[in-house]
């Protein structure tokens, strides 16, 4: 096996796809967009499959939602690391990942996506680059997947390209003191009760407040996040 081949990871080849009524050939973008809008409304869950914040023009597609759309369209996902730069002495790591989407039982590539990430991004400024190498690689994979899914599913009019494209709302910044222990406990309880993936919760916080951990929230931000989690919980009952 070549080095290039060894970098490819295929997902969902063993999974039973959902019946969407689409053949394994490349679907018509307009038709795909119409029924996917209905699928998103009926089957995808806010806060898990996509993030939505008041004041933003479009929600952002999250990794679980991108994977759900691929399953709905009967597409397998292939990841390939196109380029990697790893400077261990200086602590600089950069990855470029390519995602290809292929219909199950076919070899035809119907969409591609590219995603990059590196340890020099602002969100990683306060972290040791040596402890987040895997996180940076996963972020590049996530961005490539979202890019590919938006390309094939004609949903770019529904979702933003990525959360970095969304401007931060100035009225959600901190400045009123750090989160309290009681607020931390409540957030953890709500995330656990909803069986939410911790990575999804962190991505929501990064989307809403520009932080990657609940301990970095201010009191006001924590209160807003708790209210959003409570509303999400109510909507799922």
PDB file of N, CA and C in Angstrom, residues 1 15 24 28 30 33 41 56 58 61 72 82 104 106 124 140-141 166 171 179 187 190 194 215 224:
ATOM      1  N   UNK A   1       0.852  -1.196   0.000  1.00  0.00           N
ATOM      2  CA  UNK A   1       0.000   0.000   0.000  1.00  0.00           C
ATOM      3  C   UNK A   1       0.880   1.236   0.000  1.00  0.00           C
ATOM      4  N   UNK A  15     -22.565   0.788   6.783  1.00  0.00           N
ATOM      5  CA  UNK A  15     -23.809   1.272   7.334  1.00  0.00           C
ATOM      6  C   UNK A  15     -24.954   1.097   6.342  1.00  0.00           C
ATOM      7  N   UNK A  24     -27.824   6.209  -7.442  1.00  0.00           N
ATOM      8  CA  UNK A  24     -26.431   6.397  -7.051  1.00  0.00           C
ATOM      9  C   UNK A  24     -25.667   7.286  -8.019  1.00  0.00           C
ATOM     10  N   UNK A  28     -29.485  15.722  -9.264  1.00  0.00           N
ATOM     11  CA  UNK A  28     -29.702  17.074  -9.734  1.00  0.00           C
ATOM     12  C   UNK A  28     -29.690  18.033  -8.556  1.00  0.00           C
ATOM     13  N   UNK A  30     -30.810  21.060  -8.001  1.00  0.00           N
ATOM     14  CA  UNK A  30     -32.044  21.747  -7.620  1.00  0.00           C
ATOM     15  C   UNK A  30     -33.015  20.816  -6.900  1.00  0.00           C
ATOM     16  N   UNK A  33     -31.631  20.032  -3.450  1.00  0.00           N
ATOM     17  CA  UNK A  33     -31.812  21.129  -2.506  1.00  0.00           C
ATOM     18  C   UNK A  33     -33.216  21.189  -1.951  1.00  0.00           C
ATOM     19  N   UNK A  41     -35.257  20.231   7.998  1.00  0.00           N
ATOM     20  CA  UNK A  41     -36.295  20.732   8.905  1.00  0.00           C
ATOM     21  C   UNK A  41     -36.860  19.624   9.786  1.00  0.00           C
ATOM     22  N   UNK A  56     -27.241  36.024  13.572  1.00  0.00           N
ATOM     23  CA  UNK A  56     -26.433  35.537  12.460  1.00  0.00           C
ATOM     24  C   UNK A  56     -27.344  35.239  11.272  1.00  0.00           C
ATOM     25  N   UNK A  58     -27.028  32.999   8.805  1.00  0.00           N
ATOM     26  CA  UNK A  58     -27.218  31.584   8.499  1.00  0.00           C
ATOM     27  C   UNK A  58     -26.688  30.723   9.643  1.00  0.00           C
ATOM     28  N   UNK A  61     -23.291  24.405   9.551  1.00  0.00           N
ATOM     29  CA  UNK A  61     -23.409  22.952   9.509  1.00  0.00           C
ATOM     30  C   UNK A  61     -22.307  22.335  10.358  1.00  0.00           C
ATOM     31  N   UNK A  72     -27.956  10.184   4.321  1.00  0.00           N
ATOM     32  CA  UNK A  72     -29.232  10.369   3.648  1.00  0.00           C
ATOM     33  C   UNK A  72     -29.077  10.272   2.133  1.00  0.00           C
ATOM     34  N   UNK A  82      -3.758  15.730   2.202  1.00  0.00           N
ATOM     35  CA  UNK A  82      -3.044  16.193   1.011  1.00  0.00           C
ATOM     36  C   UNK A  82      -1.662  16.736   1.340  1.00  0.00           C
ATOM     37  N   UNK A 104     -22.534   4.887  -2.515  1.00  0.00           N
ATOM     38  CA  UNK A 104     -22.321   3.498  -2.123  1.00  0.00           C
ATOM     39  C   UNK A 104     -22.460   2.597  -3.353  1.00  0.00           C
ATOM     40  N   UNK A 106     -20.406   2.393  -5.825  1.00  0.00           N
ATOM     41  CA  UNK A 106     -19.971   3.104  -7.024  1.00  0.00           C
ATOM     42  C   UNK A 106     -18.555   3.610  -6.805  1.00  0.00           C
ATOM     43  N   UNK A 124      -6.135  28.882  19.103  1.00  0.00           N
ATOM     44  CA  UNK A 124      -5.159  28.026  19.768  1.00  0.00           C
ATOM     45  C   UNK A 124      -4.048  28.817  20.463  1.00  0.00           C
ATOM     46  N   UNK A 140      -9.228  20.161  10.467  1.00  0.00           N
ATOM     47  CA  UNK A 140      -9.047  20.187   9.009  1.00  0.00           C
ATOM     48  C   UNK A 140      -9.978  19.179   8.339  1.00  0.00           C
ATOM     49  N   UNK A 141     -10.136  18.006   8.949  1.00  0.00           N
ATOM     50  CA  UNK A 141     -11.045  16.995   8.403  1.00  0.00           C
ATOM     51  C   UNK A 141     -12.491  17.479   8.442  1.00  0.00           C
ATOM     52  N   UNK A 166     -18.629  33.408  10.098  1.00  0.00           N
ATOM     53  CA  UNK A 166     -19.688  34.125  10.785  1.00  0.00           C
ATOM     54  C   UNK A 166     -19.100  35.173  11.715  1.00  0.00           C
ATOM     55  N   UNK A 171     -22.241  41.876  21.404  1.00  0.00           N
ATOM     56  CA  UNK A 171     -22.946  41.915  22.666  1.00  0.00           C
ATOM     57  C   UNK A 171     -22.871  40.613  23.439  1.00  0.00           C
ATOM     58  N   UNK A 179     -17.327  32.548  34.780  1.00  0.00           N
ATOM     59  CA  UNK A 179     -18.432  31.642  35.037  1.00  0.00           C
ATOM     60  C   UNK A 179     -18.365  31.104  36.472  1.00  0.00           C
ATOM     61  N   UNK A 187     -24.345  23.542  33.094  1.00  0.00           N
ATOM     62  CA  UNK A 187     -24.004  23.279  31.690  1.00  0.00           C
ATOM     63  C   UNK A 187     -23.649  21.818  31.490  1.00  0.00           C
ATOM     64  N   UNK A 190     -26.814  19.682  31.620  1.00  0.00           N
ATOM     65  CA  UNK A 190     -27.651  19.802  30.431  1.00  0.00           C
ATOM     66  C   UNK A 190     -27.043  19.083  29.232  1.00  0.00           C
ATOM     67  N   UNK A 194     -28.848  15.687  27.532  1.00  0.00           N
ATOM     68  CA  UNK A 194     -29.248  15.656  26.129  1.00  0.00           C
ATOM     69  C   UNK A 194     -28.395  14.717  25.297  1.00  0.00           C
ATOM     70  N   UNK A 215     -15.096  26.737  30.917  1.00  0.00           N
ATOM     71  CA  UNK A 215     -14.432  27.485  31.979  1.00  0.00           C
ATOM     72  C   UNK A 215     -14.003  28.876  31.525  1.00  0.00           C
ATOM     73  N   UNK A 224     -26.465  32.828  28.939  1.00  0.00           N
ATOM     74  CA  UNK A 224     -27.029  32.722  27.594  1.00  0.00           C
ATOM     75  C   UNK A 224     -26.943  31.291  27.075  1.00  0.00           C
TER      76      UNK A 224
END
